[in-house]
Coordinates of C-alpha atoms and ligand atoms in Angstrom, one line a residue:
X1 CA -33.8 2.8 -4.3
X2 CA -36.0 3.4 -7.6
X3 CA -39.7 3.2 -6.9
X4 CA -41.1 0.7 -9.3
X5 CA -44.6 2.3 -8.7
X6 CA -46.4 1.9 -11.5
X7 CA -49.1 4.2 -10.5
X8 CA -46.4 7.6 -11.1
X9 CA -46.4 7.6 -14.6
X10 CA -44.2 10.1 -16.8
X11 CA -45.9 13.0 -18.7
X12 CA -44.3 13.6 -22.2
X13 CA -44.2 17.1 -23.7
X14 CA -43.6 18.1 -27.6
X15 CA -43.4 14.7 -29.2
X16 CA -43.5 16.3 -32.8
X17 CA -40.7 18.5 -32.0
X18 CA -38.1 17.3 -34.8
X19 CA -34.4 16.9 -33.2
X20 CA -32.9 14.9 -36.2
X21 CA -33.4 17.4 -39.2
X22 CA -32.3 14.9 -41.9
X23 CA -34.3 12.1 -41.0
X24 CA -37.7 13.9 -39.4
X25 CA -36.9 12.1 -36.7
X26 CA -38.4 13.3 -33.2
X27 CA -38.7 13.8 -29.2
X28 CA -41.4 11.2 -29.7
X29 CA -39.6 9.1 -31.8
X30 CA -36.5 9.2 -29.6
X31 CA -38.8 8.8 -26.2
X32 CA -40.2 5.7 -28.3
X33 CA -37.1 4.1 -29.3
X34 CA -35.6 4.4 -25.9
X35 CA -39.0 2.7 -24.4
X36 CA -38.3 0.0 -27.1
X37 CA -35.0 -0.8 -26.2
X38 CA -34.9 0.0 -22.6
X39 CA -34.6 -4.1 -21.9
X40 CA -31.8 -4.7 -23.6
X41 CA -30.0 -1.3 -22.9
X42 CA -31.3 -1.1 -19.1
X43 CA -29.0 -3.8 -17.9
X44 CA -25.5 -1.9 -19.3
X45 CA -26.8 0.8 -17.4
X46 CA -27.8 -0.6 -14.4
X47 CA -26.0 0.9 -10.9
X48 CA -23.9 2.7 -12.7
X49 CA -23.8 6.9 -12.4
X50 CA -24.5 8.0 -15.9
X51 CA -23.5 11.6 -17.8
X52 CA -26.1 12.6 -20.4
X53 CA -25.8 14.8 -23.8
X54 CA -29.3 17.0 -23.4
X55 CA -30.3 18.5 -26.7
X56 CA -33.6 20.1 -26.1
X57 CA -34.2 21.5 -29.1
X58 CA -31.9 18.8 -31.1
X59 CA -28.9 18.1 -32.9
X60 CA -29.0 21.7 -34.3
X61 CA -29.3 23.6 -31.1
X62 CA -27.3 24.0 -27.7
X63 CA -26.1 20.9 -26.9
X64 CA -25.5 20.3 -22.6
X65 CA -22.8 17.6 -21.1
X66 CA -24.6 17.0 -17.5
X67 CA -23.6 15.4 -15.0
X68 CA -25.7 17.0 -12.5
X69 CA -29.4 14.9 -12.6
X70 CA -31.2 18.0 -12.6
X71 CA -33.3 20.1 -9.6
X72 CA -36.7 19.6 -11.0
X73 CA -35.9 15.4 -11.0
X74 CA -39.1 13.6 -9.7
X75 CA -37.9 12.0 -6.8
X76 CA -37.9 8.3 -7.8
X77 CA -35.4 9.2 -10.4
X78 CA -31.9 7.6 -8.7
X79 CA -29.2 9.7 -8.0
X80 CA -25.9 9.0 -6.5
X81 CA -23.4 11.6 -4.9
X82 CA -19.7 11.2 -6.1
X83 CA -16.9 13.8 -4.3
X84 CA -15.6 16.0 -6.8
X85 CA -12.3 16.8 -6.4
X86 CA -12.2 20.5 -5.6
X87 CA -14.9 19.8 -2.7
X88 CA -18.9 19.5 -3.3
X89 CA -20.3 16.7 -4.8
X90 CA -21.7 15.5 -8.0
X91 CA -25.0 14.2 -8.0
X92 CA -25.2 11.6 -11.0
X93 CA -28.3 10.4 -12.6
X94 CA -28.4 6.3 -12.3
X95 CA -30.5 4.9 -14.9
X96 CA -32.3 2.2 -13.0
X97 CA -34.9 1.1 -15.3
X98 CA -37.1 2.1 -18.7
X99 CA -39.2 4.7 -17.0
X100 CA -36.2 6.8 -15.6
X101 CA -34.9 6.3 -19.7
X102 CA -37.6 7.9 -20.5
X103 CA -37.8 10.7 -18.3
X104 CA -34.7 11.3 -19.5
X105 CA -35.4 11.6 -23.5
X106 CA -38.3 13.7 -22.6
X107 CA -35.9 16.3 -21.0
X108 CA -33.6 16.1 -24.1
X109 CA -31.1 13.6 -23.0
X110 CA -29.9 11.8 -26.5
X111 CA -26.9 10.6 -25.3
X112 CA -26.0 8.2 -22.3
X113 CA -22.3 7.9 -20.8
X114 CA -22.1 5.3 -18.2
X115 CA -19.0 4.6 -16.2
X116 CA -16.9 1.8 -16.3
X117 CA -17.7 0.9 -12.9
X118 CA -20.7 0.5 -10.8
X119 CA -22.1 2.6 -8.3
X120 CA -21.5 -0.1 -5.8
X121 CA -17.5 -0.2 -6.1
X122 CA -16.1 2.8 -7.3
X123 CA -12.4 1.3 -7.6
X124 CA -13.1 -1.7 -9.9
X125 CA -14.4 -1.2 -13.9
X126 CA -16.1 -4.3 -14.6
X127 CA -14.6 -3.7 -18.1
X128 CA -12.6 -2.0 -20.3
X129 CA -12.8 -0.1 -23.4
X130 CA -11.0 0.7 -26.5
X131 CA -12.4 4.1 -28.3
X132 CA -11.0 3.6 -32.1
X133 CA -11.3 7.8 -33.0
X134 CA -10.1 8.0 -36.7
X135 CA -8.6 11.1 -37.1
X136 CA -8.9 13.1 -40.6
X137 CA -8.3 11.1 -43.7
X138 CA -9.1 7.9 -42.0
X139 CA -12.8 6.3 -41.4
X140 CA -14.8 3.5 -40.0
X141 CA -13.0 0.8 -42.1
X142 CA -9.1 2.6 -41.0
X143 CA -10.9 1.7 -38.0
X144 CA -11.5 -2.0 -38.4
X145 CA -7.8 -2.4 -39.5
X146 CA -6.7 -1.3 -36.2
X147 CA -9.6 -3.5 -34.3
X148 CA -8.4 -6.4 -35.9
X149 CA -5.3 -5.4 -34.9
X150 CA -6.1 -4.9 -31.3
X151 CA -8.1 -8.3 -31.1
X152 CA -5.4 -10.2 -31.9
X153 CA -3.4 -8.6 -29.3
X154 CA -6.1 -9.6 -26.6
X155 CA -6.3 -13.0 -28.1
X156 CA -3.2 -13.8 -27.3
X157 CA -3.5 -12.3 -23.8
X158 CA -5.9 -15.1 -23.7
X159 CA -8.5 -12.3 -23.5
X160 CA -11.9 -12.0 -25.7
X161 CA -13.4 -8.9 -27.0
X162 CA -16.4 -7.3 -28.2
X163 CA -17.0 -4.9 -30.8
X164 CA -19.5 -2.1 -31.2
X165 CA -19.6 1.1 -33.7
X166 CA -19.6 4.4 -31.5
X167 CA -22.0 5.8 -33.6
X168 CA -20.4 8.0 -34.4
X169 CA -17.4 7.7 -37.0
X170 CA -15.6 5.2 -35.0
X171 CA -15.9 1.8 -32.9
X172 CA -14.8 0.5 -29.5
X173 CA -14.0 -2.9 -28.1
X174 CA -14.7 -3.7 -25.1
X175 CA -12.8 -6.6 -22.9
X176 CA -14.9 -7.6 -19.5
X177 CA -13.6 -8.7 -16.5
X178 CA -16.0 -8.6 -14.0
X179 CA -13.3 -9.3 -11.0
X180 CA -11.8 -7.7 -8.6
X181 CA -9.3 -5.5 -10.7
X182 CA -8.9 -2.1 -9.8
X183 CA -8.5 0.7 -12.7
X184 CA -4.9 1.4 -12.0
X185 CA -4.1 -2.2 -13.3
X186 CA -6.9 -1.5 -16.3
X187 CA -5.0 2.0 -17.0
X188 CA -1.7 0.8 -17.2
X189 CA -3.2 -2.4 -19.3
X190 CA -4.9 -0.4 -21.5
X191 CA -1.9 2.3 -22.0
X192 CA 0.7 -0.4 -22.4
X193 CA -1.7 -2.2 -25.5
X194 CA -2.3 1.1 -27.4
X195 CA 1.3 1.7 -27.3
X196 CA 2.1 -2.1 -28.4
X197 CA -0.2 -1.6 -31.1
X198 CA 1.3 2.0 -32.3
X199 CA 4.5 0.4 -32.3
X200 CA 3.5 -2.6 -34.2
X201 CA 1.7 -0.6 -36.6
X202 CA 3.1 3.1 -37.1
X203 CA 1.6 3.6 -39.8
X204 CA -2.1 3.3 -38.4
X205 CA -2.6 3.4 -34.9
X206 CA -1.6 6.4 -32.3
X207 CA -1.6 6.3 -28.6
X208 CA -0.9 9.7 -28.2
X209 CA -3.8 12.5 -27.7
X210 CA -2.3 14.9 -30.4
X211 CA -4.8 15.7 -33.0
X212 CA -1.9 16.3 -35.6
X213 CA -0.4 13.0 -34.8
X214 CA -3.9 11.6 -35.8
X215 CA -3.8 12.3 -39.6
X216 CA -5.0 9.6 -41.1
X217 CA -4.4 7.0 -38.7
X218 CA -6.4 5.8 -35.9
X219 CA -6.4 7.0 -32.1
X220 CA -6.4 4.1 -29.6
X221 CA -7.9 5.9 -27.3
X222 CA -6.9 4.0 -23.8
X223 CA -7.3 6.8 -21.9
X224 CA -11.1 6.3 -21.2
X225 CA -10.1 3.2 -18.5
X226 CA -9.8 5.8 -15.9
X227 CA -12.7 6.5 -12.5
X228 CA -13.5 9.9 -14.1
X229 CA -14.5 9.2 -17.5
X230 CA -17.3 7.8 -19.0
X231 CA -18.1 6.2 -22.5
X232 CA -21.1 6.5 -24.9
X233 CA -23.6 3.4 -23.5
X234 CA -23.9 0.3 -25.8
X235 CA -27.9 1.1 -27.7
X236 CA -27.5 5.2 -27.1
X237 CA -28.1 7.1 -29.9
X238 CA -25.8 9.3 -31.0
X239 CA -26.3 13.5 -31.7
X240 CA -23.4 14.1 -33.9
X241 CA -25.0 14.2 -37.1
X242 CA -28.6 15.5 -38.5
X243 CA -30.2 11.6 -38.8
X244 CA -29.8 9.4 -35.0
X245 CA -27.0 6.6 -35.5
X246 CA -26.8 4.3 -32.4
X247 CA -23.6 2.7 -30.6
X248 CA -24.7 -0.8 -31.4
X249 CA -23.3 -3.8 -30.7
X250 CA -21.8 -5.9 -33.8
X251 CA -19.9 -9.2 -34.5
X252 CA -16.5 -10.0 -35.6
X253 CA -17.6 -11.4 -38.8
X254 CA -20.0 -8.8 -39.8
X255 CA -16.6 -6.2 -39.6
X256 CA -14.5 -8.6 -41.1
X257 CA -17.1 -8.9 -44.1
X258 CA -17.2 -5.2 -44.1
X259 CA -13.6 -5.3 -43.9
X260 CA -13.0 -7.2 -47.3
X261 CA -16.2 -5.7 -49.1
X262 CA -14.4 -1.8 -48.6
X263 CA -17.7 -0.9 -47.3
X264 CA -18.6 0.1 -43.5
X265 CA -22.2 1.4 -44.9
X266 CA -24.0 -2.1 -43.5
X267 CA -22.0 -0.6 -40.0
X268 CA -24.5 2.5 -39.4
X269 CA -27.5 1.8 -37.5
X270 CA -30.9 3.7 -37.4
X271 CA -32.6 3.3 -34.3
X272 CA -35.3 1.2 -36.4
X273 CA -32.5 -1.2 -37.4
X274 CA -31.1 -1.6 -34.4
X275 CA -34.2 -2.4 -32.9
X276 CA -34.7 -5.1 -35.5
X277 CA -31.7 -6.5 -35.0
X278 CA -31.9 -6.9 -31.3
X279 CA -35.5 -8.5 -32.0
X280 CA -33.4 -11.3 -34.6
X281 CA -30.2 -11.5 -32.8
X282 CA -30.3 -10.8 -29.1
X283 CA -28.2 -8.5 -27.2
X284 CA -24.4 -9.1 -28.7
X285 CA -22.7 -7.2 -25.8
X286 CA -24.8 -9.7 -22.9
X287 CA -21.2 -11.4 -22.7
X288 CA -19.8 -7.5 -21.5
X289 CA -21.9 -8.1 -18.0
X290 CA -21.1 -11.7 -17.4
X291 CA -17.8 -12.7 -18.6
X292 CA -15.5 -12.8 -16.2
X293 CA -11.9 -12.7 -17.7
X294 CA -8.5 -12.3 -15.6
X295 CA -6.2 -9.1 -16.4
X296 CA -2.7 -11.0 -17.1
X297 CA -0.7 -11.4 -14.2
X298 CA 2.0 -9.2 -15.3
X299 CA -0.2 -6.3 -15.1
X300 CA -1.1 -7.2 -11.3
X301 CA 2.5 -7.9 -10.4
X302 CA 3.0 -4.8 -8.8
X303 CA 0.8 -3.6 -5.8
X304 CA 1.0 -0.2 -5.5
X305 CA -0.9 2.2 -6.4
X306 CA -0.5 4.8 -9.2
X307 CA 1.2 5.2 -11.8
X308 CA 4.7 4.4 -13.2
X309 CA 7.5 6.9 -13.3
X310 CA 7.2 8.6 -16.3
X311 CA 10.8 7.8 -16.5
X312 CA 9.7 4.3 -17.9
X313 CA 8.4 5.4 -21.0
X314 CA 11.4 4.0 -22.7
X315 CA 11.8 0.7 -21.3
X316 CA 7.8 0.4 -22.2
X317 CA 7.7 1.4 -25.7
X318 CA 11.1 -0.9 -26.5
X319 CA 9.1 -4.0 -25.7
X320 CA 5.6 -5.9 -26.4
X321 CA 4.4 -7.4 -23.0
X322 CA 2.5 -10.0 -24.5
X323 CA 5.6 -11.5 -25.4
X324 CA 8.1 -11.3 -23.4
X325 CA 7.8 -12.2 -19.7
X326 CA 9.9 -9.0 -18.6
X327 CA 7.8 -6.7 -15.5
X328 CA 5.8 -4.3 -17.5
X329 CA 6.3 -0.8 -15.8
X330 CA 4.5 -0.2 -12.2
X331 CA 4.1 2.5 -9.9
X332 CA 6.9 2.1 -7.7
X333 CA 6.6 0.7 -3.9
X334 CA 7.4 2.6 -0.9
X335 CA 11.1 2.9 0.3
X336 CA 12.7 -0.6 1.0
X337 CA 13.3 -1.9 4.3
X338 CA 15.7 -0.3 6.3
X339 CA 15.8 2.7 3.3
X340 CA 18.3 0.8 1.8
X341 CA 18.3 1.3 -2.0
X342 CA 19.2 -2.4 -4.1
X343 CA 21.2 -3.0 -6.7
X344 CA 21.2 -5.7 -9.4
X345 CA 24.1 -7.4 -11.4
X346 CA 22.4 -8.8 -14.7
X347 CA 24.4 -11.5 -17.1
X348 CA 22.7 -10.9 -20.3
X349 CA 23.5 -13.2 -23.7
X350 CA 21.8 -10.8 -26.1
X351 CA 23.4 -10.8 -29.7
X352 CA 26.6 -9.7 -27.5
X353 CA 27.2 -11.2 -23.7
X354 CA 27.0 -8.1 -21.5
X355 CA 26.3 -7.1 -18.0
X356 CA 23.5 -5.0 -16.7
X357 CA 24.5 -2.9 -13.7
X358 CA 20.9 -1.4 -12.1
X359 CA 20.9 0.8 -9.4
X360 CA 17.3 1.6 -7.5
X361 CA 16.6 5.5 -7.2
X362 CA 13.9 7.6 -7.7
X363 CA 11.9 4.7 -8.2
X364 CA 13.0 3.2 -10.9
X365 CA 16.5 0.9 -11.5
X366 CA 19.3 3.2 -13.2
X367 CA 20.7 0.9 -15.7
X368 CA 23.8 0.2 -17.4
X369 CA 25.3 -2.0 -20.0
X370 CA 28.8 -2.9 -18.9
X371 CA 30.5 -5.1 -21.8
X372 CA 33.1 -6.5 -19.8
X373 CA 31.3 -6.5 -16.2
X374 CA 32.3 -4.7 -13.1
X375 CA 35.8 -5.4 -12.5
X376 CA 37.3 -5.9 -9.0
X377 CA 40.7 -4.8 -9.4
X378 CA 41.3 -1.5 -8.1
X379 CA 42.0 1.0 -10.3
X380 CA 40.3 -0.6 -13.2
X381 CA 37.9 1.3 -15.4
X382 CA 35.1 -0.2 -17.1
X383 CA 32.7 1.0 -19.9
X384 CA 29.2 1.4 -18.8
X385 CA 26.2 2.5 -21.3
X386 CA 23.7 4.4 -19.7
X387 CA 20.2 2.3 -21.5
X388 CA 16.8 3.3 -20.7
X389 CA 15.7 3.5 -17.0
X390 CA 13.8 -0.3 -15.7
X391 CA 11.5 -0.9 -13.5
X392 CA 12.0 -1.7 -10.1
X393 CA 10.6 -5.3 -10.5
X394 CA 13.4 -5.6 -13.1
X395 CA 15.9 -6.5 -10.3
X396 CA 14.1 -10.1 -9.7
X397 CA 14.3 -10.9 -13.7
X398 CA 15.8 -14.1 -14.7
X399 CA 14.9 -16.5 -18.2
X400 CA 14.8 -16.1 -21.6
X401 CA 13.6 -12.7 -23.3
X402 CA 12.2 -14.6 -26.6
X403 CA 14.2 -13.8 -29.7
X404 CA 13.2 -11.4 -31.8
X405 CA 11.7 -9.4 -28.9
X406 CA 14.0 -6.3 -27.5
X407 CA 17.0 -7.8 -25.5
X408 CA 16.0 -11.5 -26.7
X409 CA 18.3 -13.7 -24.8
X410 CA 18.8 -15.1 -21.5
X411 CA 19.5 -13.2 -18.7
X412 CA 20.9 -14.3 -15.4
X413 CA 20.9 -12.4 -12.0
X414 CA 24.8 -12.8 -11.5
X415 CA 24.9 -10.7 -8.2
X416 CA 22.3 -8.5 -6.0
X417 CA 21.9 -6.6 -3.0
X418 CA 21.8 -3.1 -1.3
X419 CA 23.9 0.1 -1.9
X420 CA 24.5 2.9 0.0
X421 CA 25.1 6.2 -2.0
X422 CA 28.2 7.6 -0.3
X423 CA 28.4 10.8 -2.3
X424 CA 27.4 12.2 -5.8
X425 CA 24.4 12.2 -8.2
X426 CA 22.9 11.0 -11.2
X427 CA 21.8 13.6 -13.1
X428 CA 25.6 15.3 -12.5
X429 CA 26.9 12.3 -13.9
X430 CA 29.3 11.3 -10.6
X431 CA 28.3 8.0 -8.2
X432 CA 30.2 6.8 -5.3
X433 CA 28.7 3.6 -4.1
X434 CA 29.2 0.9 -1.3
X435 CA 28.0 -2.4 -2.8
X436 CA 26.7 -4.8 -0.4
X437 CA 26.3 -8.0 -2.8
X438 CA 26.5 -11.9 -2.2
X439 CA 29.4 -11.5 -4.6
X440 CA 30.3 -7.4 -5.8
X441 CA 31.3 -6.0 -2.0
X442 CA 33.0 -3.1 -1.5
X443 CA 33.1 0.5 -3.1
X444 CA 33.1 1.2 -6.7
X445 CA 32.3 4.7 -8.6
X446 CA 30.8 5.9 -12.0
X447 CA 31.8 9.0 -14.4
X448 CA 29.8 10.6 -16.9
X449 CA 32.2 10.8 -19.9
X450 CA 30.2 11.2 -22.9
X451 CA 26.5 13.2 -22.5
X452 CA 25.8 14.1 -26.3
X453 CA 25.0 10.8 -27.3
X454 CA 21.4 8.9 -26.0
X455 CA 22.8 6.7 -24.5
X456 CA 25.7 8.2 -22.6
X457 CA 29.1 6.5 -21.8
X458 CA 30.1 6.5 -18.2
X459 CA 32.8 4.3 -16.4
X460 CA 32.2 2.1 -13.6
X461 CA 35.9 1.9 -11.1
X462 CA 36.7 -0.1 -8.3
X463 CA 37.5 2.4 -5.9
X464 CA 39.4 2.5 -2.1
X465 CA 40.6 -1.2 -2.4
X466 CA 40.5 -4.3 -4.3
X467 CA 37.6 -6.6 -4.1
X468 CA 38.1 -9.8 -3.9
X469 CA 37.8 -11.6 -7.5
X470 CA 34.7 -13.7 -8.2
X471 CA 35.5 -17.9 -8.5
X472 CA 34.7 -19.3 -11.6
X473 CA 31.5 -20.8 -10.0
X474 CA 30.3 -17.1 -9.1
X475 CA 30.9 -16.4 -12.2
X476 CA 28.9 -18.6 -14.3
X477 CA 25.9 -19.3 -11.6
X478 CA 23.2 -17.3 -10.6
X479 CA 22.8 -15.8 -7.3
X480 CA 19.1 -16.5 -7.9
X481 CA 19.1 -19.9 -8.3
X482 CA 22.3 -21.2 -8.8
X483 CA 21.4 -22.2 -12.3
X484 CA 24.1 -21.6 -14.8
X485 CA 23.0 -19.5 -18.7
X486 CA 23.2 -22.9 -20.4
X487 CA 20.3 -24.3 -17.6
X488 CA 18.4 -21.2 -17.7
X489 CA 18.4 -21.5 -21.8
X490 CA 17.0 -24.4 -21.8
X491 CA 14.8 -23.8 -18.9
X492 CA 13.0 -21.2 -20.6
X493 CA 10.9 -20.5 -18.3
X494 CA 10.4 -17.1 -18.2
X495 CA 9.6 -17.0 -22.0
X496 CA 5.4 -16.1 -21.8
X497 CA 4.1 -18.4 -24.6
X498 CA 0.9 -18.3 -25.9
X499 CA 0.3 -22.1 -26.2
X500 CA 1.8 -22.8 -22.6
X501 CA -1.0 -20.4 -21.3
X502 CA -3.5 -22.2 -23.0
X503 CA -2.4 -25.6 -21.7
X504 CA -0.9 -24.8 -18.8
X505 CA -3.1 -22.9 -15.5
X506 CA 0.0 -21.8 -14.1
X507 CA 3.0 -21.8 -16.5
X508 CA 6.4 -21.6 -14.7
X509 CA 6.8 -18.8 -16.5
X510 CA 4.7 -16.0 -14.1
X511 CA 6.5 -17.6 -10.7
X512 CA 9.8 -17.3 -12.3
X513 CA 9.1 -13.6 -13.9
X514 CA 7.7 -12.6 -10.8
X515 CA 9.6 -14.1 -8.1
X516 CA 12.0 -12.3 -5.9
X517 CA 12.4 -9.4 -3.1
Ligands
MN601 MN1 21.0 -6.0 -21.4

């Protein structure tokens, strides 16, 4: 607990000691502005294990990234102990109120990197943040583009957002929560958005780490949603350059007027004029430690833990999740009951009627686009396009993928149930299954025929004997819910709209997308 004595007072050393060259500005100056704004900043900080930048002799000299609170800490400084990984612990500093600030710019600390979460649940960010890096050729304003960008995105998530410049050359948003949500849900959130917004916007945005993919665009830099990383706090100052620049908090409209003006100058703050504009307008990011917003159910669909199979890398970047009520990608469950493996016969009206043939292994749904369906006449081969691998959730899709969006059509579950593999293998491009269906029973097999293309052709047989043909009624109803193309059409219940969120607490659309198993 931090001892709130006010009898232990700190003992400041070297106050004149210049650490910003181009500005004069000092250790005194930085102890003083941190004193200054410790109300305001104290709160983002609060419980939460903190890494500092130490300069102690400036922006110009050896610069330290510590997480270790150091050895000589007074002992009413708060410390908590995280596991490291390869054994030992970590014993971070926890900024707990003005005087431990302090302490801290006295010993050279200029910069302060919170976590996302607080000391008191280690599994759950109470928000999460968006670092906008411009990469060479681009700047602050490349970087409002892309926030713009990124805000609608949330808004029609349904989710609110709140800017503030890094202080550095870029900016960040941050979305709270302040739930229960657990950082694999934030991660895969986070990843699926910069992605949505790369695709939206090639030109502009990457999702991608790669400094030469950065060249005058904008890294989204999701990454930063995970337990082991921290981001620059919202009031820190900044050591990147010669004169102190502070991460401070700014409104939409200010960016959108620096937006149309072409100029982000009005968007660098000096400590002095962030203080002053704290004094006029309050603390902007107060909403980050109250708002309590939900993550979208699609992103808490699955309840694993982990991450997707890197396999789904495809079937995410093909699509925009904010539109279309499909599963986003999800760490894949343990082994179904019984270890038996499913399978799932999809009726799909795209721009052409086809038939998706999935098959579950290696945790993901091996897919196929069959034109003319599995046939059940022995003997009788049938095309099948190898497509991009789903996700396991895939299997219990049925509604309408909204037009426009990859796929858009309706898509009926025609037939499911569990396979056994009898012999063969993927990758070798040779299957032998036993299909245990409500309607497909019986064995069938596939054959790589065609491997240069990228999507290779196989053909799906009915093998051993003839199955018995499906009735006209099998045929045009789901095994689902017995509803027929035309009534799922006009259903459209799986479409995720925008306005129906708004109005609607609990649109049809989530039970139908996620309904199933
Ligand atoms: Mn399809």
């Amino acid at each position: 607990m931090p001892s709130r004595s006010p009898t232990r007072s700190v003992a400041f050393s070297n106050l004149t000691k210049v650490f910003f060259p181009a500005s004069g500005f000092t250790k005194g100056d930085l102890i003083r502005y941190y004193l200054d704004v410790a109300e305001a900043m104290i709160p983002h900080l609060r419980n939460r294990a903190v890494t500092v930048i130490r300069m102690p002799d400036g922006v110009t000299g050896e610069k330290f990234y510590e997480k270790n609170a150091p050895r000589h800490a007074p002992p009413w400084l708060e410390t908590t102990a995280v596991a490291k990984q390869d054994g030992g612990v970590t014993r971070y500093l926890v900024v707990q109120d003005a005087r431990s600030l302090a302490w801290c710019a006295n010993h050279g600390a200029v910069e302060f990197h919170p976590f996302l979460h607080r000391v008191t649940n280690r599994d759950r960010p109470t928000h999460a943040a968006f670092d906008l890096d411009p990469g060479e050729g681009a700047d602050l304003l490349t970087c409002l583009e892309v926030a713009f960008i990124l805000r609608e995105i949330l808004a029609r998530l349904g989710l609110e957002s709140y800017p503030k410049v890094s202080g550095s050359k870029g900016l960040q948003l941050y979305v709270p929560f302040n739930s229960t949500v657990r950082y694999d849900r934030v991660t895969l959130f986070a990843h699926t958005l910069a992605e949505l917004a790369e695709r939206q916007h090639p030109d502009l945005v990457v999702s991608r780490m790669s400094k030469a993919l950065r060249r005058g665009k904008v890294l989204i830099d999701w990454s930063q949603n995970h337990a082991s990383k921290t981001t620059v706090s919202v009031y820190s100052i900044r050591g990147k350059r010669e004169e102190p620049f502070v991460s401070a908090p700014v409104g939409w409209l200010e960016l959108e007027r620096a937006a149309k003006s072409g100029n982000s100058d009005g968007l660098f703050f000096s400590p002095a004029k962030a203080l002053r504009r704290l004094a006029q307008r309050g603390d902007l990011f107060a909403p980050v430690l109250t708002r309590k917003q939900k993550l979208p159910a699609i992103f808490l669909a699955a309840t694993a833990t982990g991450t997707p199979p890197a396999s789904l890398r495809a079937y995410r970047t093909k699509r925009d999740f904010t539109r279309t009520a499909e599963p986003a990608p999800a760490p894949a469950r343990g082994k179904t009951s019984r270890g038996r493996r499913r399978f799932v016969v999809q009726k799909h009206q795209a721009s052409h009627l086809h038939y998706d043939f999935r098959l579950e292994l290696d945790g993901v749904l091996k897919s196929w686009a069959v034109p003319k369906g599995l046939s059940t006449g022995l003997g009788t081969r049938r095309a099948a396009i190898q497509v991009e691998d789903h996700p396991l959730a895939y299997a219990g899709f049925e509604g309408t993928i909204p037009r426009g969006q990859y796929g858009g059509g309706t898509v009926m579950v025609l037939d499911h149930g569990t396979y056994e593999l009898l012999s063969g293998d993927h990758a070798n491009g040779h299957l032998k299954l036993r299909l245990a269906g409500k309607k497909f029973v019986g064995e069938w097999h596939l054959f790589r025929i065609k491997t240069e293309t990228r999507s290779p052709t196989w053909l799906i047989v009915k093998a051993q004997k003839p199955a018995r043909p499906l009735t006209r009624k099998q045929e045009t109803t789901s095994v689902l819910t017995g509803r027929t193309m035309e009534q799922i059409a006009a259903a459209a219940d799986a479409v995720w709209r925008s306005k129906a969120r708004r109005t609607r607490k609990k649109p049809r659309a989530r039970r139908a997308a996620t309904r199933t198993r």
